[in-house]
Coordinates of C-alpha atoms in Angstrom, one line a residue:
X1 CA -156.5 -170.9 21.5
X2 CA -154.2 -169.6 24.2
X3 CA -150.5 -170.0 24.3
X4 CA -150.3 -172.5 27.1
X5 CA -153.5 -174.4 25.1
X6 CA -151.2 -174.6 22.0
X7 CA -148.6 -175.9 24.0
X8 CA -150.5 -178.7 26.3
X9 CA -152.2 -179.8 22.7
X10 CA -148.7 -180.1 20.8
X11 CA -147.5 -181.8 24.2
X12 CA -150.7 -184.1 24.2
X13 CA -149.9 -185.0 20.4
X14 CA -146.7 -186.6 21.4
X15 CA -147.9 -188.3 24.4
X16 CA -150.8 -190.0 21.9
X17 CA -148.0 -190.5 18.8
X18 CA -145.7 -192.4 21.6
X19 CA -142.6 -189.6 21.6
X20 CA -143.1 -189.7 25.1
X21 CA -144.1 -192.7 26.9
X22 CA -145.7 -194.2 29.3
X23 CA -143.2 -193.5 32.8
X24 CA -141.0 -191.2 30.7
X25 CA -139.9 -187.7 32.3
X26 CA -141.0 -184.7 30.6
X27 CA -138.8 -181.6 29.8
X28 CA -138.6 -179.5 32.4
X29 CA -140.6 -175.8 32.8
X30 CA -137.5 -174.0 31.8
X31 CA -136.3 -176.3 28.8
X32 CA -139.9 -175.8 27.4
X33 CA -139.7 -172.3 28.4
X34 CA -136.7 -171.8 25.9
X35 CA -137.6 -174.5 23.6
X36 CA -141.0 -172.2 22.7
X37 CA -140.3 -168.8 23.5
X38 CA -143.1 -168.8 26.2
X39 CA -143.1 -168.2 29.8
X40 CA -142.7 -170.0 32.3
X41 CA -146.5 -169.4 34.0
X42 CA -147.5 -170.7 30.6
X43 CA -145.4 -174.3 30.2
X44 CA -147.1 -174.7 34.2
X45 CA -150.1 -173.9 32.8
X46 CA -150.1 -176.0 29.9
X47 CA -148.5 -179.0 32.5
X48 CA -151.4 -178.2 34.2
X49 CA -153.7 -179.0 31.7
X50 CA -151.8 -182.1 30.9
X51 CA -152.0 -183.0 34.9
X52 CA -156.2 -182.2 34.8
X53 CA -156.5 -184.1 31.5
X54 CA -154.1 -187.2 33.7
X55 CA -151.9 -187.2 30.6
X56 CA -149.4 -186.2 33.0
X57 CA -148.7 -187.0 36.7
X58 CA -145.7 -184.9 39.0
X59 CA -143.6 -186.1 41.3
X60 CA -142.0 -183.9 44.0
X61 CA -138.6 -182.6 43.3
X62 CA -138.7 -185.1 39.8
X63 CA -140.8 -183.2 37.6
X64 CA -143.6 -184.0 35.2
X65 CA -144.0 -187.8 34.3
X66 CA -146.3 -189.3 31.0
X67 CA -148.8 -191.5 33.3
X68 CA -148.6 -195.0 31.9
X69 CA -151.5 -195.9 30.0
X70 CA -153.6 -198.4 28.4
X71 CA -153.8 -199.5 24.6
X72 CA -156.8 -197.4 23.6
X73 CA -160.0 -199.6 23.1
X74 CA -160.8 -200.5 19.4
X75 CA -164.7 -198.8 18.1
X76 CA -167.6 -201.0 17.9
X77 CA -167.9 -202.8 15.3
X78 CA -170.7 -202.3 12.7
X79 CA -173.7 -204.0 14.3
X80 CA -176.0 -206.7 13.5
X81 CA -179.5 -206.4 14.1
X82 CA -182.2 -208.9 13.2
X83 CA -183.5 -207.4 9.9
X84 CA -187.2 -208.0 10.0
X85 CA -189.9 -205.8 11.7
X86 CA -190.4 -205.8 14.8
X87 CA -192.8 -204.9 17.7
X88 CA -191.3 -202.6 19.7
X89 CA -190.2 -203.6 23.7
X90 CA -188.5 -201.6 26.4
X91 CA -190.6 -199.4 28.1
X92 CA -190.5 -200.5 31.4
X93 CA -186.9 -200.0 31.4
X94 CA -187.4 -196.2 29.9
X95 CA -189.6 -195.8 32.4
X96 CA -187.2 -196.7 34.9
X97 CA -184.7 -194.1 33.6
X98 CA -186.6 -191.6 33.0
X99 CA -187.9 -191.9 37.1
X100 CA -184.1 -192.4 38.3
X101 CA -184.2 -188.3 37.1
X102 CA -186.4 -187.1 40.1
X103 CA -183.8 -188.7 42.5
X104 CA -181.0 -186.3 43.4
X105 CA -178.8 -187.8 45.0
X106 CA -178.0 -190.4 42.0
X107 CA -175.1 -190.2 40.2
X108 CA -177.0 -190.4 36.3
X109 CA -174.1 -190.9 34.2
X110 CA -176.3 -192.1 31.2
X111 CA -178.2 -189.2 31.1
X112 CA -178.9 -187.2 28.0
X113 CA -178.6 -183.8 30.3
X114 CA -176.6 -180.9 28.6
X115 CA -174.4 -178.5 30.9
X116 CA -176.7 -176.1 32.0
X117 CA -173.8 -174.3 34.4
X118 CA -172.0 -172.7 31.7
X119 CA -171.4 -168.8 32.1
X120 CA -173.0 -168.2 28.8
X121 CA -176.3 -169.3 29.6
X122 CA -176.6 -166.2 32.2
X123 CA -178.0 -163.9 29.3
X124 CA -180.8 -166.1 29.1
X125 CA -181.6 -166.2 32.7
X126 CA -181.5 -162.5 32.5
X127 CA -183.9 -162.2 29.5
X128 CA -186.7 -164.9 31.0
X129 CA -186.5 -162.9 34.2
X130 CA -187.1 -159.3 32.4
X131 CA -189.9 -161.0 30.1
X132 CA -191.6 -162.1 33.3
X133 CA -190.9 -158.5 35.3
X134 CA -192.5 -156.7 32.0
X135 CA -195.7 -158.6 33.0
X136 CA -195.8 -158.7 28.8
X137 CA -199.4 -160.3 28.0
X138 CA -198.6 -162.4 25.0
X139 CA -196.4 -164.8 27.3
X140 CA -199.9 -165.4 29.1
X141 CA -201.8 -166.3 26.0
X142 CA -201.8 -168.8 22.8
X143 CA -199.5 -168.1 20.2
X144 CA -199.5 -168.8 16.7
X145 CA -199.7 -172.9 16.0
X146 CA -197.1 -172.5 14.3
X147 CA -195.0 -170.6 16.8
X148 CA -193.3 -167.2 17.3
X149 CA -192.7 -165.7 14.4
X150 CA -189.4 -163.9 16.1
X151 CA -188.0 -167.6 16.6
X152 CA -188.9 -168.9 13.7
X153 CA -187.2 -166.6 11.9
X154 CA -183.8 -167.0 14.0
X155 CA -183.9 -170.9 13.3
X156 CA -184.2 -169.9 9.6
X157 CA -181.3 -167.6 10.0
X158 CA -179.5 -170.7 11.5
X159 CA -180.4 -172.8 9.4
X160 CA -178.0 -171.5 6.8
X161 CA -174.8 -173.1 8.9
X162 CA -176.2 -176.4 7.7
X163 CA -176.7 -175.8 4.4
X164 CA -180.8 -175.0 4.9
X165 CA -182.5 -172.1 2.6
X166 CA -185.4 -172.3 4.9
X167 CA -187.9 -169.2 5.8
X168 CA -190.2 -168.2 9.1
X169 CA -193.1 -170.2 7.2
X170 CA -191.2 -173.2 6.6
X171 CA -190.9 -174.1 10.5
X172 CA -192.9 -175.1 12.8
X173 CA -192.4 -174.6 16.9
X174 CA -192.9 -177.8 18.7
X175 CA -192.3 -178.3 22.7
X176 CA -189.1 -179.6 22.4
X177 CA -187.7 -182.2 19.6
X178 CA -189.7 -185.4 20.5
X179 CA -192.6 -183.8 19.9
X180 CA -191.0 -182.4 16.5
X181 CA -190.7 -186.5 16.0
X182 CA -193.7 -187.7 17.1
X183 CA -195.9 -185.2 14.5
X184 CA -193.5 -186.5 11.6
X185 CA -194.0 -190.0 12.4
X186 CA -197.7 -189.4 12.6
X187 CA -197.6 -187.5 9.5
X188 CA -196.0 -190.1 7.2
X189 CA -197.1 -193.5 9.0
X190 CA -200.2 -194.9 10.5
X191 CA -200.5 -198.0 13.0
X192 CA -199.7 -200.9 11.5
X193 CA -196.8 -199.6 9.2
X194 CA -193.1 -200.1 9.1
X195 CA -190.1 -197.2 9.7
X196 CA -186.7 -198.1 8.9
X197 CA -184.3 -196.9 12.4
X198 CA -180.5 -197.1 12.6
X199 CA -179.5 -199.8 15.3
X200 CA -179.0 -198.4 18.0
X201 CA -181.1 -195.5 18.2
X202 CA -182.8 -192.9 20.7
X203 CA -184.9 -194.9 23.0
X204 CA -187.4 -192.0 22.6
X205 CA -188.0 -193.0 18.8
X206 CA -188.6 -196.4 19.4
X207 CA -190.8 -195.6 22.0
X208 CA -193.2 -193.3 19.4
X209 CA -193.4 -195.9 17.3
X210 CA -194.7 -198.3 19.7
X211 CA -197.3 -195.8 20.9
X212 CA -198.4 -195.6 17.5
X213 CA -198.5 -199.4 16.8
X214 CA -196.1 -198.9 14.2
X215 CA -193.0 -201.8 13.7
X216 CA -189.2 -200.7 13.7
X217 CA -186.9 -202.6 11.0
X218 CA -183.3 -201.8 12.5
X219 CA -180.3 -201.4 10.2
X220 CA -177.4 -202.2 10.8
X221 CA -175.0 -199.1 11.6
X222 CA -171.5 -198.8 11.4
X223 CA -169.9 -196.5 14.3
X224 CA -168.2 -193.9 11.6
X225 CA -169.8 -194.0 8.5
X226 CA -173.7 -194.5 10.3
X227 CA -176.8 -196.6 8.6
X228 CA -175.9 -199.3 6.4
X229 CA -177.2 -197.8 2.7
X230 CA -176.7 -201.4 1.4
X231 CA -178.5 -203.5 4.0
X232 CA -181.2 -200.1 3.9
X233 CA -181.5 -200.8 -0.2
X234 CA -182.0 -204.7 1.0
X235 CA -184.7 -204.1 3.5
X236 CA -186.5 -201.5 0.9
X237 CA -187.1 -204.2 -1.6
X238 CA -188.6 -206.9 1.1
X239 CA -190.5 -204.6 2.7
X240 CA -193.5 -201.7 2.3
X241 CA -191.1 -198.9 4.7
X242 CA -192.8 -195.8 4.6
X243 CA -189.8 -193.7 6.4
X244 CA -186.3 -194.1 7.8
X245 CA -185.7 -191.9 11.3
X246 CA -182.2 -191.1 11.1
X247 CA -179.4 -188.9 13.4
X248 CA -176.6 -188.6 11.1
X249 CA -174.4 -185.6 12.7
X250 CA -173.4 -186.6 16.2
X251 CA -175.6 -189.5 16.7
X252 CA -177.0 -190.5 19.4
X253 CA -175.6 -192.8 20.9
X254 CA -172.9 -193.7 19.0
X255 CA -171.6 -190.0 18.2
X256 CA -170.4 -190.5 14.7
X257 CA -170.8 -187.9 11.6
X258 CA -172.7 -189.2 8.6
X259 CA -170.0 -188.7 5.8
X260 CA -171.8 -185.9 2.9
X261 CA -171.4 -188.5 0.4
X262 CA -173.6 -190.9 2.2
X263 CA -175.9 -188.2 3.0
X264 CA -176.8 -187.7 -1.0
X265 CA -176.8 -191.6 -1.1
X266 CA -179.5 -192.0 1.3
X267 CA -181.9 -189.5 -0.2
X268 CA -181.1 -190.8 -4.0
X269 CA -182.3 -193.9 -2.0
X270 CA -185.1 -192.4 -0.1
X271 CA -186.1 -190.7 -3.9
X272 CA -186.1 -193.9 -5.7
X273 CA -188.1 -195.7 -3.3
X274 CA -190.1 -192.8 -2.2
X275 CA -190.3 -193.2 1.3
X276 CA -190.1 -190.1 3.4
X277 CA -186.5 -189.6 5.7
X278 CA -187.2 -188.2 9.6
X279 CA -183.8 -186.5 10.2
X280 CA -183.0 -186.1 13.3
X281 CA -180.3 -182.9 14.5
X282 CA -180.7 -182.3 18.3
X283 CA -177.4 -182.7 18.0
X284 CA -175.8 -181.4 15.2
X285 CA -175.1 -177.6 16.4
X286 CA -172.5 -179.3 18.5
X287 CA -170.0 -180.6 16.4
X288 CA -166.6 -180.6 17.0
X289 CA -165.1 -179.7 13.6
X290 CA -166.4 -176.0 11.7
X291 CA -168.5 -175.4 9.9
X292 CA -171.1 -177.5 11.3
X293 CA -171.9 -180.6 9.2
X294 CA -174.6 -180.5 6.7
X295 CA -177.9 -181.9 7.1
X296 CA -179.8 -184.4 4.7
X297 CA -182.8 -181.6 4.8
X298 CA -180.1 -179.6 2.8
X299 CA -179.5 -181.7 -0.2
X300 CA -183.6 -182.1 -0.3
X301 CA -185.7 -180.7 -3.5
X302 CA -188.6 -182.7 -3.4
X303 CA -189.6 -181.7 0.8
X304 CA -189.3 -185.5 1.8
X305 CA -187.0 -184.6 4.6
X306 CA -188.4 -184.1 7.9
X307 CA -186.3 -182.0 9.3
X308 CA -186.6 -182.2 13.9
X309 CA -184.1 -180.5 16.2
X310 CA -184.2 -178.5 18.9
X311 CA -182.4 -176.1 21.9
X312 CA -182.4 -178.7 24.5
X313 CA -178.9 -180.1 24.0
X314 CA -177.1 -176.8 23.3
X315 CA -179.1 -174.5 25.4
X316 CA -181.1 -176.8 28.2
X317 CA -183.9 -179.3 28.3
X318 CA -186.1 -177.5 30.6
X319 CA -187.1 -174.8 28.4
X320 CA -188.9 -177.2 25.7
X321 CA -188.2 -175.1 23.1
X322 CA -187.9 -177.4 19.1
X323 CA -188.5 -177.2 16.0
X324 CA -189.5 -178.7 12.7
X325 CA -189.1 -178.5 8.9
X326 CA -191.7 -180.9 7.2
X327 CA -191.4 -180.1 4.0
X328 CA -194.4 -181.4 1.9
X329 CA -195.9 -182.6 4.8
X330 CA -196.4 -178.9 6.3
X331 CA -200.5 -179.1 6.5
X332 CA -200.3 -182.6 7.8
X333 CA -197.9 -181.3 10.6
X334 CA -200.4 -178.3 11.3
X335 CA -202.8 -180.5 11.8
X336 CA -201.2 -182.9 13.9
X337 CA -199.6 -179.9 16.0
X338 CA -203.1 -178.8 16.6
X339 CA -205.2 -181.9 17.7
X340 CA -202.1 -182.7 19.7
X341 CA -200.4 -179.9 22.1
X342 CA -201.8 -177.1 20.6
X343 CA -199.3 -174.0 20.4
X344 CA -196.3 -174.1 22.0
X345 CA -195.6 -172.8 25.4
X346 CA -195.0 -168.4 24.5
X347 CA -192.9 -167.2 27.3
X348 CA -189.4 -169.7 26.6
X349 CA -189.9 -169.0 22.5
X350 CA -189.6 -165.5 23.0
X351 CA -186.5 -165.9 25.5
X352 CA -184.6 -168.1 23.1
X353 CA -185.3 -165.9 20.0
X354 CA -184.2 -162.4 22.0
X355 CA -181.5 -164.6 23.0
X356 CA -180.3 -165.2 19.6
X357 CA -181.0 -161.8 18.4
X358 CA -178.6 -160.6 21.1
X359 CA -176.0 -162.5 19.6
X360 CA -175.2 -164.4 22.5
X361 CA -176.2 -168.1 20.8
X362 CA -173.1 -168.3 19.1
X363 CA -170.5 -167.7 22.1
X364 CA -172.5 -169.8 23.7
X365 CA -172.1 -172.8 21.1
X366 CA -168.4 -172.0 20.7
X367 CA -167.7 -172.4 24.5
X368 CA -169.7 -175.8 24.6
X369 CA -168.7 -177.3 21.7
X370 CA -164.9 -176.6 23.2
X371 CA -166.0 -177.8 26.7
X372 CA -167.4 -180.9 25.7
X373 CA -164.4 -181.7 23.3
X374 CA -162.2 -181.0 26.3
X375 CA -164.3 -183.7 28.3
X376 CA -164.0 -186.2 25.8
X377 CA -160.8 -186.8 26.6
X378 CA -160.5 -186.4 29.9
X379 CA -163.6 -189.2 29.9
X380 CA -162.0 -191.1 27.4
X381 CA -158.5 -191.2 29.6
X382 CA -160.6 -192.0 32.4
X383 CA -162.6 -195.1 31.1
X384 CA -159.5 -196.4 29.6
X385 CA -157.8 -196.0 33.1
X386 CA -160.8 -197.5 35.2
X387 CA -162.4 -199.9 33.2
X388 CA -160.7 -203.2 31.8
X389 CA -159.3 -204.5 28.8
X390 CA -161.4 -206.4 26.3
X391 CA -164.1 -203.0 25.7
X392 CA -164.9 -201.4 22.5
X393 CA -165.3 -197.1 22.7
X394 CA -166.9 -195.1 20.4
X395 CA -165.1 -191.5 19.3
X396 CA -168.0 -188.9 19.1
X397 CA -167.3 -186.3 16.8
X398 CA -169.8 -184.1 18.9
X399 CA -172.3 -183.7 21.1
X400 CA -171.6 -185.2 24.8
X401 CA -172.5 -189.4 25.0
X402 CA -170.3 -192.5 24.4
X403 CA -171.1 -195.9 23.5
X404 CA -169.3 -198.6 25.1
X405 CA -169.6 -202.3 24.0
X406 CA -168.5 -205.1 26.3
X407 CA -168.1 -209.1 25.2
X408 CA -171.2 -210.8 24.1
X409 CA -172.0 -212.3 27.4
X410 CA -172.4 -209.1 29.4
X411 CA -175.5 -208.4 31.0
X412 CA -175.6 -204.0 31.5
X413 CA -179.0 -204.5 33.2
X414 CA -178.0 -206.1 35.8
X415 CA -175.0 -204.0 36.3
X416 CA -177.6 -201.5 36.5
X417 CA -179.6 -202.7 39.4
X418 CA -176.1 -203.7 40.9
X419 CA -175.3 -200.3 40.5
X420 CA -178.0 -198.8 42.2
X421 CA -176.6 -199.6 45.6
X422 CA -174.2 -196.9 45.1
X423 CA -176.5 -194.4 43.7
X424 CA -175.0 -194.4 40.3
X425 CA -177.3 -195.1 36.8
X426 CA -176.3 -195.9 33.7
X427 CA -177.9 -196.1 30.2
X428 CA -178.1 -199.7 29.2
X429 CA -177.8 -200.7 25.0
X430 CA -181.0 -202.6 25.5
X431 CA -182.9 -199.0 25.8
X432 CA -181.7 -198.5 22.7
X433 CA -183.2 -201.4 20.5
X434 CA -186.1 -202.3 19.1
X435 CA -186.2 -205.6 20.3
X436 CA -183.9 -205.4 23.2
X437 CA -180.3 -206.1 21.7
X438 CA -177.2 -204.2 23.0
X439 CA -177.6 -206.0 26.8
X440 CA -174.3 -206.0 26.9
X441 CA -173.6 -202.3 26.0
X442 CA -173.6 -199.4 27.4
X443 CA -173.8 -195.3 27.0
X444 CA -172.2 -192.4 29.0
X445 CA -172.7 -188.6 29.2
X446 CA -169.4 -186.9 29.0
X447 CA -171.2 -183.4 30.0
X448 CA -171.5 -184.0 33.5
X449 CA -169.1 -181.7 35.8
X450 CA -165.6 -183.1 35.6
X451 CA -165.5 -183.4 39.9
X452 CA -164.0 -185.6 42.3
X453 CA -167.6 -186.9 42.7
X454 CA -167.6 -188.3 38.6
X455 CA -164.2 -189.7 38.7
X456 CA -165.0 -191.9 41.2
X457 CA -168.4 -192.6 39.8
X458 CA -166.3 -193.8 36.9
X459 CA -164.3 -195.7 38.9
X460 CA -167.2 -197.6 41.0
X461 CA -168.4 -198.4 37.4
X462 CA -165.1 -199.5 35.6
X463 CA -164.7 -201.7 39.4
X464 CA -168.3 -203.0 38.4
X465 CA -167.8 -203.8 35.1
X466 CA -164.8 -206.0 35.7
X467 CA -166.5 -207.9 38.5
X468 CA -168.8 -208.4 35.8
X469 CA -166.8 -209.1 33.0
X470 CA -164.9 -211.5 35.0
X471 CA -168.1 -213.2 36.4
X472 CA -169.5 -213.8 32.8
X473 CA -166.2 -215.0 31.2
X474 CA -165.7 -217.5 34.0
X475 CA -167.8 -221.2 32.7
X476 CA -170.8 -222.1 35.6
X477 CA -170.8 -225.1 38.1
X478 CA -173.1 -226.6 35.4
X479 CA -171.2 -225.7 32.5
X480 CA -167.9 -227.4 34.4
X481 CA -169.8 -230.3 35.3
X482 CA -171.2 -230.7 31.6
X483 CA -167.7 -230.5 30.4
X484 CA -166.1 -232.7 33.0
X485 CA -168.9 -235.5 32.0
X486 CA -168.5 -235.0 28.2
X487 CA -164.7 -235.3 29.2
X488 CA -165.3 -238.9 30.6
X489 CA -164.6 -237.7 34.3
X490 CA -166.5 -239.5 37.0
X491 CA -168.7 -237.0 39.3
X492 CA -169.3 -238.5 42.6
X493 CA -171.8 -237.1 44.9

């Protein structure tokens, strides 16, 4: 961290612990300047930060000012699913999103799009252009089923930062991480079976299950700690579960890290019910804090951890590069791989592995991971600036997406189509059920480029939202009418 870093954190610290609040002036450059022994160029710098950040705001000739701001939003609350298997509903609404993509000039501010733009993505460029100029023929042909070796093995050697003591033959290569979910759903369940899923989860889940005919049972998950091991244990003894699908390091969408001692919890449980666990770490290369949180697969000794994740959040989508550790399911997974896609496209594998080998993977993650922490707060400063009182925010502890919850009544889908007229998208809580709870939630990607163009795509939305809010707080002519009757008042007309 750079000097004038230090000092707009320490500075940013007081602003949050309330030593400087909201309207107060700010030390001046030079009293900071002697205060800390730094320059001058580095207090404006720091201010700077502050100013980008709108902890801050100046005033000609005054100084630097703490911008008033709003009591920060509580977190969700754990939530409450209906616990019973269900048949899986939302595609139509997928669908929807997933079209809204093609159109450029909408503002997607739901996506689950990475930064791509990021200077330390240009080695990778650079290597898939010389793989292609070498006219190499093994990007033109199959590869191995289970994937290029050279990959393999650099996952393996990853690996190790969670914990994994994994080898080149204990991976599998799949084109990117839903396909590393649908082969292990497919390779523990059958149609007519039932899988155990946080609530919410990735829409993408729920919709593999329902292509496989297989029923969700959603747990109730608490914003911090993640599934509910108790109401898990509960559903375990009413019901034949075959697997639980899981994202405990930087879920998506709520963004919280599984805490280790739940992590052993939920296998001991998986173990004494012997139901497989699908773990799910797309994500989990991108947390905040180092090291990198463990994964379940780690504390595994029996292979009944699926282990799916891929490149597409840290690196980018478009190169449908992921990966699986089955465990004990490894032929199954062969198999599946085989009747289903086959190898995996050759060309992007062998970019991504030269790109590791290179040693440019981990500057890469370090620069993200800061960039995206960095966001979070200028998007959390934001919503609480734009959007009303009465929401409930989640804090991510990595990756880029936020989960906002507004009161009961809410209706996020037809914000959405409201929305639409000014070319913005969002991703509504419904997506994210089974049976189409969370309507009045919604989630946010914090990746996108922090321009004048997202600010006041924030601000349309938070505008939106509290036209809406307002709108579902306020009782209907009916609802008046019923009251004014029940009340005894006569209604003429």
């Amino acid at each position: 961290m750079t000097r004038y870093q230090h000092l707009a954190t320490l500075l940013a610290q007081r602003i949050e612990q309330g030593l400087y609040q909201g309207g107060e002036r700010l030390p001046s450059v030079r009293a900071l300047s002697a205060e800390h022994g730094v320059s001058i160029s580095t207090v404006q710098q720091a201010y700077h930060l502050l100013e980008e950040k709108q902890l801050i705001t100046p005033q000609p000739r005054s100084g630097y000012f703490v911008t008033p701001r709003k009591a920060t939003p509580p977190m969700p609350a754990i939530t409450r699913p209906v616990q019973r298997p269900v048949e899986i509903t939302q595609w139509e609404s997928v669908l929807e999103l997933i079209n809204a993509r093609l159109e450029d000039d909408v503002l997607h501010l739901g996506s689950g799009m990475p930064d791509t733009s990021q200077p330390t993505m240009k080695p990778l460029w650079k290597i898939i252009s010389r793989l292609g100029q070498k006219q190499d023929p093994r990007i033109l042909n199959y590869d191995n089923i289970y994937g290029v070796y050279a990959l393999r093995e650099q996952v393996a050697r990853l690996a190790i930062d969670s914990g994994c003591q994994l080898s080149a033959e204990d991976i599998v290569t799949t084109t990117g991480c839903h396909e590393a979910l649908s082969i292990s759903i497919r390779a523990v369940c059958q149609s007519g079976d039932i899988i155990a899923v946080e609530s919410p989860t990735f829409h993408g889940t729920m919709q593999t299950l329902r292509g496989f005919g297989i029923r969700a049972i959603e747990i109730p998950t608490d914003s911090v700690t993640g599934i509910s091991l108790e109401a898990l244990e509960l559903a375990l003894e009413q019901w034949p579960i075959k697997a639980v699908v899981v994202v405990p390091n930087c879920n998506n969408p709520l963004g919280f890290i599984m805490p280790d001692g739940r992590k052993r919890a939920l296998l001991s449980l998986a173990q004494r019910f012997d139901i497989a666990i699908i773990e799910d770490d797309v994500y989990g290369e991108l947390a905040y804090d180092y090291p990198r949180p463990i994964t379940i697969k780690s504390l595994d000794e029996d292979g009944r951890v699926l282990l799916c994740s891929s490149f597409s959040k840290v690196l980018a989508p478009g190169l449908r590069v992921g990966w699986v550790a089955p465990g004990r399911y490894l032929d199954r997974v062969i198999h599946l791989k085989y009747i289903g896609t086959g190898s995996t496209a050759t060309q992007t594998q062998m970019a991504v592995a030269e790109f590791i080998r290179q040693g440019h993977y981990q500057p890469h993650l370090r620069r993200v991971r800061a960039h995206y922490q960095r966001n979070l707060d200028i998007f959390t400063h934001w919503v609480r600036h734009y959007f009303p009182c009465g929401i409930c925010v989640s804090r991510p502890q990595g990756g880029f997406l936020m989960w906002i919850e507004l009161p009961e009544a809410f209706d996020a889908v037809r914000l959405n189509r409201e929305l639409r007229e000014s070319k913005i998208q969002i991703s509504v809580g419904s997506l994210f059920s089974a049976a189409g709870k969370y309507r009045n939630c919604l989630r946010l990607n914090y990746a996108l480029p922090f321009n004048d163009q997202t600010e006041r795509g924030l601000a349309i939305l938070g505008a939106a939202v509290e036209r809406a809010m307002e709108r579902c707080m306020s009782p209907t002519p009916q609802a008046e009418v019923r009251e004014k009757v029940e009340g005894g008042t006569s209604i003429k007309g």
